[in-house]
Short mmCIF file of N, CA and C in Angstrom, two decimals:
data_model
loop_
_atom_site.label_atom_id
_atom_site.label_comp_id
_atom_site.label_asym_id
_atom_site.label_seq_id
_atom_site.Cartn_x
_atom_site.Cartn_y
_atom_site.Cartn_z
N UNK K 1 0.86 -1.18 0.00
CA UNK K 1 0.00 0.00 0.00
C UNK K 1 0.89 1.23 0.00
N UNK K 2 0.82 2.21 -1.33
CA UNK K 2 1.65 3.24 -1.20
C UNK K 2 1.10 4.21 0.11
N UNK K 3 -0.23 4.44 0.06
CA UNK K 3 -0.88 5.75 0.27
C UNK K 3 -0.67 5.70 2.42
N UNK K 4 -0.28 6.48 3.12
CA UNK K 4 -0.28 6.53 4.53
C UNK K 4 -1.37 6.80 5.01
N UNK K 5 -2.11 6.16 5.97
CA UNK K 5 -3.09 6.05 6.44
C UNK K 5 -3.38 6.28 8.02
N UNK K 6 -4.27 7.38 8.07
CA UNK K 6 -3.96 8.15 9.53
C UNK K 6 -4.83 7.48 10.56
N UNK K 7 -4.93 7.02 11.51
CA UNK K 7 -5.78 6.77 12.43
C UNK K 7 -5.89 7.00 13.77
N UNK K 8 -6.83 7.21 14.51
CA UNK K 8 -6.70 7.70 15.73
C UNK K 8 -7.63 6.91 16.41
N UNK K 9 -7.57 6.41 17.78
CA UNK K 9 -8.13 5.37 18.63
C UNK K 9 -8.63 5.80 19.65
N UNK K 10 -9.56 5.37 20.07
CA UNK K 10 -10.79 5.70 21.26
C UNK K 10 -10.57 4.78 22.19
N UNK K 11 -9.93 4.56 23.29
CA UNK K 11 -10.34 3.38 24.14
C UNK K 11 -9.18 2.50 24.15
N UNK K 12 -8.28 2.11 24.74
CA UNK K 12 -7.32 1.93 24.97
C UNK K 12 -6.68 0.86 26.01
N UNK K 13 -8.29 0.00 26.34
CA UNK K 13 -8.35 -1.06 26.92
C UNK K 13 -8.53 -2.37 26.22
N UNK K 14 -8.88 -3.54 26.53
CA UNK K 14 -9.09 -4.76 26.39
C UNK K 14 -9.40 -4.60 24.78
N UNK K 15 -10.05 -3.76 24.32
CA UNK K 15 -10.42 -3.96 22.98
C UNK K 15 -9.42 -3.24 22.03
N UNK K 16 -8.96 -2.32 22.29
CA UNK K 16 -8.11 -1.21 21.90
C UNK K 16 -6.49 -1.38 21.61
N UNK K 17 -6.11 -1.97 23.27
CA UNK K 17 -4.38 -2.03 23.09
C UNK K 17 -4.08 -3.56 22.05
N UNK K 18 -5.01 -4.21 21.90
CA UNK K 18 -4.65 -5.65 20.63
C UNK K 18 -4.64 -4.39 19.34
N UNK K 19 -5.65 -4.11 19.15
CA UNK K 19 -5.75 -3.15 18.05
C UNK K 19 -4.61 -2.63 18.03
N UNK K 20 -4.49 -1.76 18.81
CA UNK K 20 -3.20 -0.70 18.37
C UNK K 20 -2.03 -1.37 18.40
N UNK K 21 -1.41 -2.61 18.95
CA UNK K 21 -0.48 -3.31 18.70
C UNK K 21 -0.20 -4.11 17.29
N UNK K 22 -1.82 -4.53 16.88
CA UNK K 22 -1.61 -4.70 15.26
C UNK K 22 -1.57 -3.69 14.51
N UNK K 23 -1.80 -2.35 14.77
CA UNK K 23 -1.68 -1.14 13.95
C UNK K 23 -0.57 -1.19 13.56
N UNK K 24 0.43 -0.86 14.88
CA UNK K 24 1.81 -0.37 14.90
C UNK K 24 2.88 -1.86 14.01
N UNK K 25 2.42 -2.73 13.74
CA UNK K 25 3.26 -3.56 12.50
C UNK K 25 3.13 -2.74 11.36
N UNK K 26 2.47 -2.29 11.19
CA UNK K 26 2.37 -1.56 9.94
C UNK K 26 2.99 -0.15 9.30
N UNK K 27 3.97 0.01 8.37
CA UNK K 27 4.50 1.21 8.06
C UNK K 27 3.77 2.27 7.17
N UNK K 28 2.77 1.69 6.51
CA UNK K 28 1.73 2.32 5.95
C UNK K 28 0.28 3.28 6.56
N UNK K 29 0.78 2.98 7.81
CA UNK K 29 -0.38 3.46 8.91
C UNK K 29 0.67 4.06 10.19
N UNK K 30 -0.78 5.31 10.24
CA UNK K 30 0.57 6.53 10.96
C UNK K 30 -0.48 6.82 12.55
N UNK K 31 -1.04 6.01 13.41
CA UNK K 31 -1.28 6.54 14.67
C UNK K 31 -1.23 7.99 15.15
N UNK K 32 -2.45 8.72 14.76
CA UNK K 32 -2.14 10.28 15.34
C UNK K 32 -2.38 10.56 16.30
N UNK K 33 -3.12 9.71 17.47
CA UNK K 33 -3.25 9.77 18.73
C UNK K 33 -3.92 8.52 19.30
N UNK K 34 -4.12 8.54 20.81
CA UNK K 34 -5.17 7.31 21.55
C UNK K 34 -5.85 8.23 22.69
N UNK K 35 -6.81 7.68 22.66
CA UNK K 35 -7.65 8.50 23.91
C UNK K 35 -8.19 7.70 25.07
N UNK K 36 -7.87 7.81 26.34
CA UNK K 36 -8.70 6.75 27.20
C UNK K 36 -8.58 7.27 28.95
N UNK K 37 -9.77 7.60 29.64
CA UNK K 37 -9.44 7.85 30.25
C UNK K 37 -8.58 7.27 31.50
N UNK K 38 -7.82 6.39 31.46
CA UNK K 38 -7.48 5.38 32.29
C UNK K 38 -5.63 5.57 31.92
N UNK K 39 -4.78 6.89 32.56
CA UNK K 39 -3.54 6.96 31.71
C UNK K 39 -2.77 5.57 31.98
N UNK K 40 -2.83 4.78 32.79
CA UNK K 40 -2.01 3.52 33.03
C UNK K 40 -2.63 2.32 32.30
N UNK K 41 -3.70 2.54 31.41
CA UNK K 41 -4.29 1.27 30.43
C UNK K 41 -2.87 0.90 29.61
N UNK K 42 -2.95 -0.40 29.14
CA UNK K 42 -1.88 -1.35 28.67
C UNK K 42 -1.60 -0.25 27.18
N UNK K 43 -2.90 -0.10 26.58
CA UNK K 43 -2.66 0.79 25.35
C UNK K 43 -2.29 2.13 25.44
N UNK K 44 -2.39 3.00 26.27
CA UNK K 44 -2.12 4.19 26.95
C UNK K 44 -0.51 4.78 26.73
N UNK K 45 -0.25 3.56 27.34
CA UNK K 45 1.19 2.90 27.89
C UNK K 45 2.30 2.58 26.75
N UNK K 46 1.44 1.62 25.47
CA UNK K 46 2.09 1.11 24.76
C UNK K 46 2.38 2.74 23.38
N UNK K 47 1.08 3.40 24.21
CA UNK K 47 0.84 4.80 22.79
C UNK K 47 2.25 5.73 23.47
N UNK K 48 2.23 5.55 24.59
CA UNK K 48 3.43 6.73 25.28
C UNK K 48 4.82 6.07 24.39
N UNK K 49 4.63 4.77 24.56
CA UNK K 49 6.70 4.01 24.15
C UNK K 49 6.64 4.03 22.79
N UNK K 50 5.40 4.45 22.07
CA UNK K 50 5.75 4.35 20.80
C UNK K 50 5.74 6.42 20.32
N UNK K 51 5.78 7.24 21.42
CA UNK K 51 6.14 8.89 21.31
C UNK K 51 4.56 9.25 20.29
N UNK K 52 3.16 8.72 20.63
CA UNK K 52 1.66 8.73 20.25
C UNK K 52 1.36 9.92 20.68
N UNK K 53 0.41 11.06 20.73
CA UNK K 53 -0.07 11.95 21.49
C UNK K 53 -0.96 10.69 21.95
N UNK K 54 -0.88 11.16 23.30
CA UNK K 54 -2.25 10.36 24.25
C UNK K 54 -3.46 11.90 24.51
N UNK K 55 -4.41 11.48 25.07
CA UNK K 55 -5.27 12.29 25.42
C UNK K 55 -6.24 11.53 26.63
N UNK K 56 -6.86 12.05 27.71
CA UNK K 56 -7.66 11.80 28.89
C UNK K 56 -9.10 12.41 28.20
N UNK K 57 -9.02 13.01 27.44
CA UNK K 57 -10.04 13.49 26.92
C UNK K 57 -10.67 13.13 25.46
N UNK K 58 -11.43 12.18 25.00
CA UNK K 58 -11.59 11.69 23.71
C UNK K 58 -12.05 12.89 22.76
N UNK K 59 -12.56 14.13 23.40
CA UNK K 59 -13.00 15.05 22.44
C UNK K 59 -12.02 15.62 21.74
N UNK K 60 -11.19 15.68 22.61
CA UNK K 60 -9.50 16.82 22.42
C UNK K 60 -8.73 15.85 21.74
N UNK K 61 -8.85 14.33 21.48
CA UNK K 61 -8.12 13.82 20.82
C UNK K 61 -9.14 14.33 19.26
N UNK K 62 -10.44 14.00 19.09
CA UNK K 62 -10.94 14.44 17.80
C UNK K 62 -10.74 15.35 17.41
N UNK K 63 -11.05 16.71 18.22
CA UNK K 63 -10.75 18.29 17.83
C UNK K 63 -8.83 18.55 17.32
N UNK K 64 -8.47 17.55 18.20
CA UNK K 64 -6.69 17.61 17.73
C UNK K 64 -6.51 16.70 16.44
N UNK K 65 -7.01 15.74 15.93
CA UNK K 65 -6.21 15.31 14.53
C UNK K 65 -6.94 15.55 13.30
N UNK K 66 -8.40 16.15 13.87
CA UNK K 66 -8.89 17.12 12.52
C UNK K 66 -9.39 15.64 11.62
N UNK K 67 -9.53 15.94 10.29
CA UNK K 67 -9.89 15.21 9.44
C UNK K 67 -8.94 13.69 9.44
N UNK K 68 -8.92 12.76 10.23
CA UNK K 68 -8.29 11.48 10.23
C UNK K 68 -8.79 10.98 9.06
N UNK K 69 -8.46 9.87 8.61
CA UNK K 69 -8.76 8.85 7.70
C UNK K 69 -9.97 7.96 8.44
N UNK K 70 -9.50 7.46 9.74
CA UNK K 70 -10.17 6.41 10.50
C UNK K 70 -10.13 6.54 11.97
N UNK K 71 -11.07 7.51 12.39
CA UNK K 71 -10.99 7.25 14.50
C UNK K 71 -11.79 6.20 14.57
N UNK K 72 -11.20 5.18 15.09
CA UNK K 72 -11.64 3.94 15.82
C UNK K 72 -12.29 4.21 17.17
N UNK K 73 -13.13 3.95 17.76
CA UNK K 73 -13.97 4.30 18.54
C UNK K 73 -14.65 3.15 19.21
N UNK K 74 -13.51 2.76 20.35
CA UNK K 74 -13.73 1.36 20.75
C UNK K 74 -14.36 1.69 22.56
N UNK K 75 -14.67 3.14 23.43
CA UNK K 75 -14.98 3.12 24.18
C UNK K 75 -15.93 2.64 25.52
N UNK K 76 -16.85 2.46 24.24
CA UNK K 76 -18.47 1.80 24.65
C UNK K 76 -18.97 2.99 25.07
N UNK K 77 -18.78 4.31 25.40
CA UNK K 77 -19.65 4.83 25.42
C UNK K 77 -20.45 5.83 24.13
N UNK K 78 -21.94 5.66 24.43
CA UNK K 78 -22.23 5.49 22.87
C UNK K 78 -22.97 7.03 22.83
N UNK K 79 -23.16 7.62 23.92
CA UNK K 79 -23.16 9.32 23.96
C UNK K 79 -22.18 9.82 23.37
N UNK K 80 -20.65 9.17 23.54
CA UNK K 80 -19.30 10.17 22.94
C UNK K 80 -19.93 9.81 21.36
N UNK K 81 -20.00 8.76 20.63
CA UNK K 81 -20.13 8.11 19.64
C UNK K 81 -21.55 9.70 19.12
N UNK K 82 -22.28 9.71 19.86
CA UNK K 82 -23.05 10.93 18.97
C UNK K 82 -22.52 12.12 19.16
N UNK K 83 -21.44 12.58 20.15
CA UNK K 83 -21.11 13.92 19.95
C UNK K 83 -19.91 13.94 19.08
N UNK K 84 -19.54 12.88 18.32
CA UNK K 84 -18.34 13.15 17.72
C UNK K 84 -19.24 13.13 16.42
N UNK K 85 -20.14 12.51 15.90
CA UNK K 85 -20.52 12.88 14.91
C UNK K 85 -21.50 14.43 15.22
N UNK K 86 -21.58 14.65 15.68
CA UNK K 86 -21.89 16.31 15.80
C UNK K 86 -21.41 17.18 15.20
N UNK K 87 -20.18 16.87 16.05
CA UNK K 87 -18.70 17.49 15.94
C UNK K 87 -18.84 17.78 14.22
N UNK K 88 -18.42 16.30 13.60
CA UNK K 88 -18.01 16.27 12.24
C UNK K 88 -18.91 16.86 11.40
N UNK K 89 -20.69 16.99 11.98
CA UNK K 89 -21.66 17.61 11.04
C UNK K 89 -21.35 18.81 11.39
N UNK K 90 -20.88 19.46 12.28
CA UNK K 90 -20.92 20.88 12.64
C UNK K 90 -20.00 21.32 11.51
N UNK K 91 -18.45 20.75 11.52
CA UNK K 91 -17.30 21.29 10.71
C UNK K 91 -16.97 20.60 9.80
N UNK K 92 -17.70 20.16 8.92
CA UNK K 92 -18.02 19.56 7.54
C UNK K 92 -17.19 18.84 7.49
N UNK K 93 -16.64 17.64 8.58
CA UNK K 93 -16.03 16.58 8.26
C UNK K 93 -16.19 15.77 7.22
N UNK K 94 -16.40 15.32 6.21
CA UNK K 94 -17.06 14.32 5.42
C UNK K 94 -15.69 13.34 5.20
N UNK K 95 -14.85 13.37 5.70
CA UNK K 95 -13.80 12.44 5.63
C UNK K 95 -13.52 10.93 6.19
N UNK K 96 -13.49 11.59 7.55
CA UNK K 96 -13.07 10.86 8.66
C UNK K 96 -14.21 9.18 8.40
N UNK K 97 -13.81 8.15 8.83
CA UNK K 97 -14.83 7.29 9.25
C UNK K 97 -14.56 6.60 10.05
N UNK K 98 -15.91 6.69 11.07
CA UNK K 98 -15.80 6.00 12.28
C UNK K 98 -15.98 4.84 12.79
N UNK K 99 -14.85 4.00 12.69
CA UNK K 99 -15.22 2.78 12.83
C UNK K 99 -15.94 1.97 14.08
N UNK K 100 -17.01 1.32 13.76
CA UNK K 100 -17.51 0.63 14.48
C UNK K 100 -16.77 -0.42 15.39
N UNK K 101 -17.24 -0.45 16.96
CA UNK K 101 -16.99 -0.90 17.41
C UNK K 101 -16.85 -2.78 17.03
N UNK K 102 -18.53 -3.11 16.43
CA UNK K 102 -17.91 -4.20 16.04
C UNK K 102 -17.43 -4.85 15.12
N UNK K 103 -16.78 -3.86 14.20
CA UNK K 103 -15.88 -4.30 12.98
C UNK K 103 -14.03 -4.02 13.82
N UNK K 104 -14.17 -3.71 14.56
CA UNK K 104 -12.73 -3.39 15.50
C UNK K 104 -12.65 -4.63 15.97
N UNK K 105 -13.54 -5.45 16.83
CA UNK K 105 -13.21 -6.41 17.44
C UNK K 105 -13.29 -7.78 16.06
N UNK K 106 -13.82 -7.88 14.99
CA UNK K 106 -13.86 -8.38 14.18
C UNK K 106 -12.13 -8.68 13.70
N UNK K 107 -11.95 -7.35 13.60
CA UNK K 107 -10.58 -6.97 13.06
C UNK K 107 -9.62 -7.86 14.14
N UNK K 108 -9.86 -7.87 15.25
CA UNK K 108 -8.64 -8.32 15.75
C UNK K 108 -8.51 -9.45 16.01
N UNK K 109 -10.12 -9.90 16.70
CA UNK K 109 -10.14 -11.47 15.94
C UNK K 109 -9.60 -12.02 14.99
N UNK K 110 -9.40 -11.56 13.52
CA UNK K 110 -9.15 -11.73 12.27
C UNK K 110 -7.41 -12.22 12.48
N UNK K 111 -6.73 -10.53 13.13
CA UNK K 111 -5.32 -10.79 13.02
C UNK K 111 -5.15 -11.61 13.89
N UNK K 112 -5.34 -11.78 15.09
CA UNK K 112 -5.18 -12.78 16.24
C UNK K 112 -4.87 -14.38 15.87
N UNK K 113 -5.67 -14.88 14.70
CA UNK K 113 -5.95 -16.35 14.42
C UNK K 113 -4.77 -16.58 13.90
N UNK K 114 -4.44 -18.02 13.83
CA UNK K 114 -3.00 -18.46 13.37
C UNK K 114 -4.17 -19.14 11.60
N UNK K 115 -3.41 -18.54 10.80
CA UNK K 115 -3.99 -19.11 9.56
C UNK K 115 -4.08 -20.62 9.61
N UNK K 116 -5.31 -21.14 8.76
CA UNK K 116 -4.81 -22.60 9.07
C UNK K 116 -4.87 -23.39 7.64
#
């Protein structure tokens, strides 16, 4: 894949730090931040050793990377999930897409399996 691909992550627990550990194999994909309020979560942690902006605040991570390619949005809470599309109707996001929670856990299921 020539093209770099920006993504930014919601949630940074149990569902999140597998995710972002299969992100980061990848040189084609550029992590612009993680958000979670929990700064000692495993993904938090793993976003600090890899020099990630972290954020305690999931809004300030959206309002900070602007038009992403892909915020993953693995929090569970599903109030943030409507104010971020707010957000994006307010300031004519039409870019960004927000991936569903259960195509995230799909996803990691996916990489997780040993081919057989």
């Amino acid at each position: 894949m020539g093209e770099i691909l920006s993504i930014a992550l919601i949630g940074a627990g149990r569902t999140g730090t597998p995710l972002l550990q299969d992100l980061l194999k990848y040189d084609y994909i550029k992590i612009l931040g993680v958000a979670d309020v929990d700064t000692k979560s495993p993904g938090m942690q793993l976003a600090e050793e890899h020099k990630i902006a972290c954020f305690t605040d999931p809004m300030a991570l959206v309002k900070t990377v602007g038009q992403v390619d892909i915020l993953v949005e693995v929090s569970g809470d599903l109030k943030l999930k409507e104010q971020i599309k707010n957000l994006y109707e307010q300031t004519g996001n039409r870019k960004t897409l927000i991936m569903h929670d259960l195509i995230a856990r799909l996803l990691i299921s996916l990489c997780s399996r040993s081919p057989q």
